[in-house]
Short mmCIF file of C-alpha atoms and ligand atoms in Angstrom, two decimals:
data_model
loop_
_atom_site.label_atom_id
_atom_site.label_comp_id
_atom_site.label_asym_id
_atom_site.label_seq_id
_atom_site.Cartn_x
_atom_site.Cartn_y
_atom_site.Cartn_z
CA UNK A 1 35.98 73.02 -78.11
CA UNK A 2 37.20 74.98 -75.31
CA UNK A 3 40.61 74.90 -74.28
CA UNK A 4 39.39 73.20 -70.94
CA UNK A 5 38.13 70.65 -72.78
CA UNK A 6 41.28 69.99 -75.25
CA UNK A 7 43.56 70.11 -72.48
CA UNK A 8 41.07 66.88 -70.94
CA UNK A 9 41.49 65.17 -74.15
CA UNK A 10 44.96 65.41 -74.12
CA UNK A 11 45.34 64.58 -70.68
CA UNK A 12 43.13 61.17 -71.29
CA UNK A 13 45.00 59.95 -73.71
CA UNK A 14 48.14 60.24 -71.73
CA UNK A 15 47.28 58.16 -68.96
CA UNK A 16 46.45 54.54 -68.96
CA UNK A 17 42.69 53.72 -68.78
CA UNK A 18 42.56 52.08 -65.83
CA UNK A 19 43.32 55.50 -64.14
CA UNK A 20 40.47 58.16 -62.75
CA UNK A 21 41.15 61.64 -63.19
CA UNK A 22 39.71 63.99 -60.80
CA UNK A 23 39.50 67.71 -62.57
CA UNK A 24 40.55 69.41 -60.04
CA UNK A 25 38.67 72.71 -60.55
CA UNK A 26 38.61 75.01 -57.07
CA UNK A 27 39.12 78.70 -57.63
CA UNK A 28 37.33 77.65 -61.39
CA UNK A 29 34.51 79.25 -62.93
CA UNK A 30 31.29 77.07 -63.68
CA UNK A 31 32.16 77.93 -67.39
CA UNK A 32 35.42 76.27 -67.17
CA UNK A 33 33.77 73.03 -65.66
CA UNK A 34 31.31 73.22 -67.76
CA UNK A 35 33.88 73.30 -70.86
CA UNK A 36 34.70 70.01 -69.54
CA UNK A 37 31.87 68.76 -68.95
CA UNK A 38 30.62 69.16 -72.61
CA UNK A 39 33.31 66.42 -73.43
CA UNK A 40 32.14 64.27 -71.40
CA UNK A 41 34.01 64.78 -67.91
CA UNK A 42 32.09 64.14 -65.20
CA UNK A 43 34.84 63.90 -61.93
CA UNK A 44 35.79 67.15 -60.32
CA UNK A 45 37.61 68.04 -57.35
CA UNK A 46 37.11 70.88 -54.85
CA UNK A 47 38.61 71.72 -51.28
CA UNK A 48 36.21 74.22 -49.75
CA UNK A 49 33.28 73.45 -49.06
CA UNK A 50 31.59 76.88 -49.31
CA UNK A 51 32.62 77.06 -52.92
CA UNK A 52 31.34 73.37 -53.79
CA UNK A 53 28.00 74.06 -52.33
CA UNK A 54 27.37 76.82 -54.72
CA UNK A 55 29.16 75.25 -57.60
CA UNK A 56 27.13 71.71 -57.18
CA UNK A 57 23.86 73.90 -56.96
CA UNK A 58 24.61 75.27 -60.40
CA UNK A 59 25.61 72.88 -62.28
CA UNK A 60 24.12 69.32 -63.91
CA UNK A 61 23.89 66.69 -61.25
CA UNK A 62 25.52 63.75 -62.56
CA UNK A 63 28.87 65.35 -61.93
CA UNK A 64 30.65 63.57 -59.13
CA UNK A 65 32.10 65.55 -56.64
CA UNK A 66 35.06 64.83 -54.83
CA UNK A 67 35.99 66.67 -51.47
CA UNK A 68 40.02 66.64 -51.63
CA UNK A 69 40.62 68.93 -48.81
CA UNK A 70 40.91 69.16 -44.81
CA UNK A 71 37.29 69.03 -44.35
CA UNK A 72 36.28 70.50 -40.88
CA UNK A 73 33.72 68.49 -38.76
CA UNK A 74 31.27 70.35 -38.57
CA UNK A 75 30.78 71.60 -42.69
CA UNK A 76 30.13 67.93 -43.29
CA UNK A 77 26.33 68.24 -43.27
CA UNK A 78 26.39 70.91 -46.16
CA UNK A 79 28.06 68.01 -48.97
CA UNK A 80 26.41 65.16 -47.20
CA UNK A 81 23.99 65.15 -49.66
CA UNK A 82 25.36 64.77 -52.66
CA UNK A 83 29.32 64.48 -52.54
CA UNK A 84 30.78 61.39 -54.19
CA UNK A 85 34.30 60.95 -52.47
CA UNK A 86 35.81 62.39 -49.60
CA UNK A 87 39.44 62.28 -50.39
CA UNK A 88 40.85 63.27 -47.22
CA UNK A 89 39.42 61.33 -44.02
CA UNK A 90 42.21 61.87 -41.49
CA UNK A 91 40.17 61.09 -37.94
CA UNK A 92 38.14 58.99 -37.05
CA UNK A 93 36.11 61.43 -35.57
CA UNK A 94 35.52 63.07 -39.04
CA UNK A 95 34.67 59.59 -40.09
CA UNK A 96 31.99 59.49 -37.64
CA UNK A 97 29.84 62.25 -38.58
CA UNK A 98 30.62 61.49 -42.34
CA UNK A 99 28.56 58.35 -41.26
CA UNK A 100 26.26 60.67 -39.52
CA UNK A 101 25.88 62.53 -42.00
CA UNK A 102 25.52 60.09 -44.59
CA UNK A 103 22.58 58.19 -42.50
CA UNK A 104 20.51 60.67 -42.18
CA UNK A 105 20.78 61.36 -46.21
CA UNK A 106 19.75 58.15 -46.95
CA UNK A 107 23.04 57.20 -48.33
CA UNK A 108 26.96 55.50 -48.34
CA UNK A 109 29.58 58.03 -48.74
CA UNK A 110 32.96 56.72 -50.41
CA UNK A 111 36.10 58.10 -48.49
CA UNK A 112 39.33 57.55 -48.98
CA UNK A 113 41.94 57.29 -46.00
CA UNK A 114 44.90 60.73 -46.13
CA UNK A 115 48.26 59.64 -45.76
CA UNK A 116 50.53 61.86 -44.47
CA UNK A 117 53.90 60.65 -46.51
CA UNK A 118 55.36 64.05 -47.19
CA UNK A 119 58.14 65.71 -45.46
CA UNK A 120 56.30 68.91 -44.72
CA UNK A 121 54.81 69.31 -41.48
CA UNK A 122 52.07 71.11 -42.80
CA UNK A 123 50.12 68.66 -44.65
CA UNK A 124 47.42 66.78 -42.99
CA UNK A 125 47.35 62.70 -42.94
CA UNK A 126 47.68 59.88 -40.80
CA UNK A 127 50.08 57.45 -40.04
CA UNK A 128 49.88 53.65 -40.39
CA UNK A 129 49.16 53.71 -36.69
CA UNK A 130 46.54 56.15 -36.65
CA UNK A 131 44.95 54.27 -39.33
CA UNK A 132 45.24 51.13 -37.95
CA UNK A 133 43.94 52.61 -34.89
CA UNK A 134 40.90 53.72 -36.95
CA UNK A 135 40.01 50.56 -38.57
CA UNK A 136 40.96 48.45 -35.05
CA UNK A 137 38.12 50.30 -33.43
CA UNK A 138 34.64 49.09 -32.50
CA UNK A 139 33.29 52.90 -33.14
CA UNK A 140 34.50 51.93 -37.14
CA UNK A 141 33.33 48.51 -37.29
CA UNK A 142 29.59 49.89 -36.35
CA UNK A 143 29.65 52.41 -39.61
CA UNK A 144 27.15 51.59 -42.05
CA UNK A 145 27.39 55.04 -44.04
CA UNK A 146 30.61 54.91 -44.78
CA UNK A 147 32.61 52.77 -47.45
CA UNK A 148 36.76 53.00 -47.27
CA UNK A 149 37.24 52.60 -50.96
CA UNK A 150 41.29 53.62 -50.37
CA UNK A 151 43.86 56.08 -49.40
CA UNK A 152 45.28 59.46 -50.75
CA UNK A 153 48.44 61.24 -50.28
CA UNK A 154 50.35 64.59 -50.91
CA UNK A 155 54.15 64.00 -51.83
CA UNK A 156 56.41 67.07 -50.77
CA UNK A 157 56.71 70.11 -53.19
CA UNK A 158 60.04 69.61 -54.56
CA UNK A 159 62.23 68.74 -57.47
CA UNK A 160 63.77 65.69 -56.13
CA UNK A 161 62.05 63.10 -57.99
CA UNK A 162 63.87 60.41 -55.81
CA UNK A 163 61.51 61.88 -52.97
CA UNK A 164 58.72 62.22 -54.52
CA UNK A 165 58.80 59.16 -56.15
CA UNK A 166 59.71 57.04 -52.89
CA UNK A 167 56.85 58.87 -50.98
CA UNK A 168 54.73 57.46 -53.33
CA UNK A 169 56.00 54.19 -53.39
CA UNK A 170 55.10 54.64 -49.55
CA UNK A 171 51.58 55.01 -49.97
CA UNK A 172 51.58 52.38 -52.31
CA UNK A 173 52.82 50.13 -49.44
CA UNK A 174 50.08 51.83 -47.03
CA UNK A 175 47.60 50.24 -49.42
CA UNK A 176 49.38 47.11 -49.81
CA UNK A 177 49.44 46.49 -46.38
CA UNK A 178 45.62 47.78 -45.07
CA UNK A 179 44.78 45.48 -48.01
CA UNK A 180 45.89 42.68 -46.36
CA UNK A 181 45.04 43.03 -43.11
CA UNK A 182 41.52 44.73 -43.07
CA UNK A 183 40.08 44.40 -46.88
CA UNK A 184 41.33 41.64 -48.21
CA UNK A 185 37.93 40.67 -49.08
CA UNK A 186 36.67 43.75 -50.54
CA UNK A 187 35.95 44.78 -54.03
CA UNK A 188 35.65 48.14 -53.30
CA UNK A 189 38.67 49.37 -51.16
CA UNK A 190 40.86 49.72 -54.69
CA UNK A 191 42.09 53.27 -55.01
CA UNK A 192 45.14 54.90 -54.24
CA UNK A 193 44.78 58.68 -55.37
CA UNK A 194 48.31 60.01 -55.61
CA UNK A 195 49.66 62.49 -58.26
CA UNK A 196 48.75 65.99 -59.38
CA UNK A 197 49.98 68.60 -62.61
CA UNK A 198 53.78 68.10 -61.76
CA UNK A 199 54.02 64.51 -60.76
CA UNK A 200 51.50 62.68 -61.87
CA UNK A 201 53.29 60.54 -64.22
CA UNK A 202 56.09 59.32 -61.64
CA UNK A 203 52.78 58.76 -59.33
CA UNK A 204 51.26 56.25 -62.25
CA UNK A 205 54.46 54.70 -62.08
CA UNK A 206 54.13 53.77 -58.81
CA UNK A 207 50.61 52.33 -58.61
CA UNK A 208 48.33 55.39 -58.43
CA UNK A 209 44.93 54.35 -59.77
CA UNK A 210 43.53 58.25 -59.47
CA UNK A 211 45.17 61.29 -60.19
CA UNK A 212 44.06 64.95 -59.09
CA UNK A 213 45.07 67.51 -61.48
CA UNK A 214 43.76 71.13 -61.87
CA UNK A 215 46.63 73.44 -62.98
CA UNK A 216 47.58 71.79 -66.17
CA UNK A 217 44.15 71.42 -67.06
CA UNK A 218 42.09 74.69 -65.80
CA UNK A 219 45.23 76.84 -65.52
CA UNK A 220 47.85 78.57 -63.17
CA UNK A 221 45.57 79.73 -60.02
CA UNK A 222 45.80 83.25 -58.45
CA UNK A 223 45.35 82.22 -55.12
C1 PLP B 1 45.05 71.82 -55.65
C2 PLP B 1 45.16 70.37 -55.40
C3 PLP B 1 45.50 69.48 -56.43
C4 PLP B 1 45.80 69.92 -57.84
O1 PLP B 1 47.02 70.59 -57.90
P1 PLP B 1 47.70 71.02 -59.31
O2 PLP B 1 49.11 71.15 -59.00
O3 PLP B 1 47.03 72.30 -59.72
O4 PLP B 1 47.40 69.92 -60.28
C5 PLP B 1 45.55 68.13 -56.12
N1 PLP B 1 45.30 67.66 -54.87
C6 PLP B 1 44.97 68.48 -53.86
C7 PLP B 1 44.71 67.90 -52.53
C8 PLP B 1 44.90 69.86 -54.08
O5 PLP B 1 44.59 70.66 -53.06
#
């Protein structure tokens, strides 16, 4: 067993079962997915989409893909085909040609609504407004390609675990609240992805269903 693969085991016995972890593996080798893989991990998590496409041509197909990144309008049509989550809807006019995209593949695509809840400026996400914008609309309620299975957010990069712990207890209320107003009748809008290497435990804490680690698993990155 690789040491990819250990650190997985170690990692899923840590967590409670009823939460997903997505391997997050950009800047990775295919040998260090496929270390992984031979354990039985099948979720990985990539943010360009250049990199993916090569990476998902390589490698078995029963691995789901997840798109965590900002993903650009237009490089849509190159995952289309075969992603299995795109993390990081933050438009609604990405979420139209995801549905585009998705019809003419034959296929639903699972997203999951970005949050912005940290205190950078830099990070991408909506607000509850721009959400409920979204969903309010009549261009959403005509999507047949698309399935809003949840929402995923970035807490800031700090130490202060008082932040970072009530920015997650934010999205957590985000969910909460879209819940009840626009899927309170829907099995499948359940996740709330939240967490990575250095906070994913205070991010379990607060209700994440789905974490997103890559350094403690693959490794410190270079870039
Ligand atoms: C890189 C990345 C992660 C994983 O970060 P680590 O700190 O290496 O675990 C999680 N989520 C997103 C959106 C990322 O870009």
């Amino acid at each position: 067993m690789g040491k990819v693969a250990e650190n997985i085991s170690k990692f899923l016995e840590q967590i409670p079962e009823h939460v997903k972890l997505v391997a997050v593996s950009k800047t990775k080798p295919n040998e260090a997915i496929l270390d992984a893989y031979q354990v039985g991990h099948r979720i990985f998590g990539e943010n360009k989409v250049q990199d993916l496409s090569v990476k998902a041509a390589q490698l078995p197909n029963d691995i789901e893909w997840h798109f965590i990144g900002h993903l650009q309008t237009n490089k849509v049509k190159y995952i289309a085909p075969f992603i299995s989550m795109i993390e990081a809807v933050d438009s609604l006019k990405l979420l139209k040609e995801i549905n585009k995209q998705a019809k003419k593949n034959q296929r639903k695509i699972k997203c999951l609504l970005q949050f912005h809840i940290a205190e950078e400026e830099s990070k991408f996400g909506l607000s509850m407004h721009d959400a409920q914008s979204i969903l309010n609309s009549e261009q959403y309620s005509s999507y047949e390609n698309i399935d809003i299975v949840g929402v995923m957010g970035m807490a800031t990069y700090t130490d202060n675990d008082i932040q970072v712990r009530s920015e997650f207890a934010r999205l957590k209320g985000y969910f909460d609240d879209l819940k009840e107003k626009y899927f309170q009748n829907n099995d499948h809008f359940k996740e709330i992805s939240m967490g990575m290497s250095g906070d994913f435990r205070m991010a379990i804490e607060e209700g994440s269903t789905m974490i997103r680690v890559g350094s403690a698993i693959f490794g410190a990155r270079n870039i």
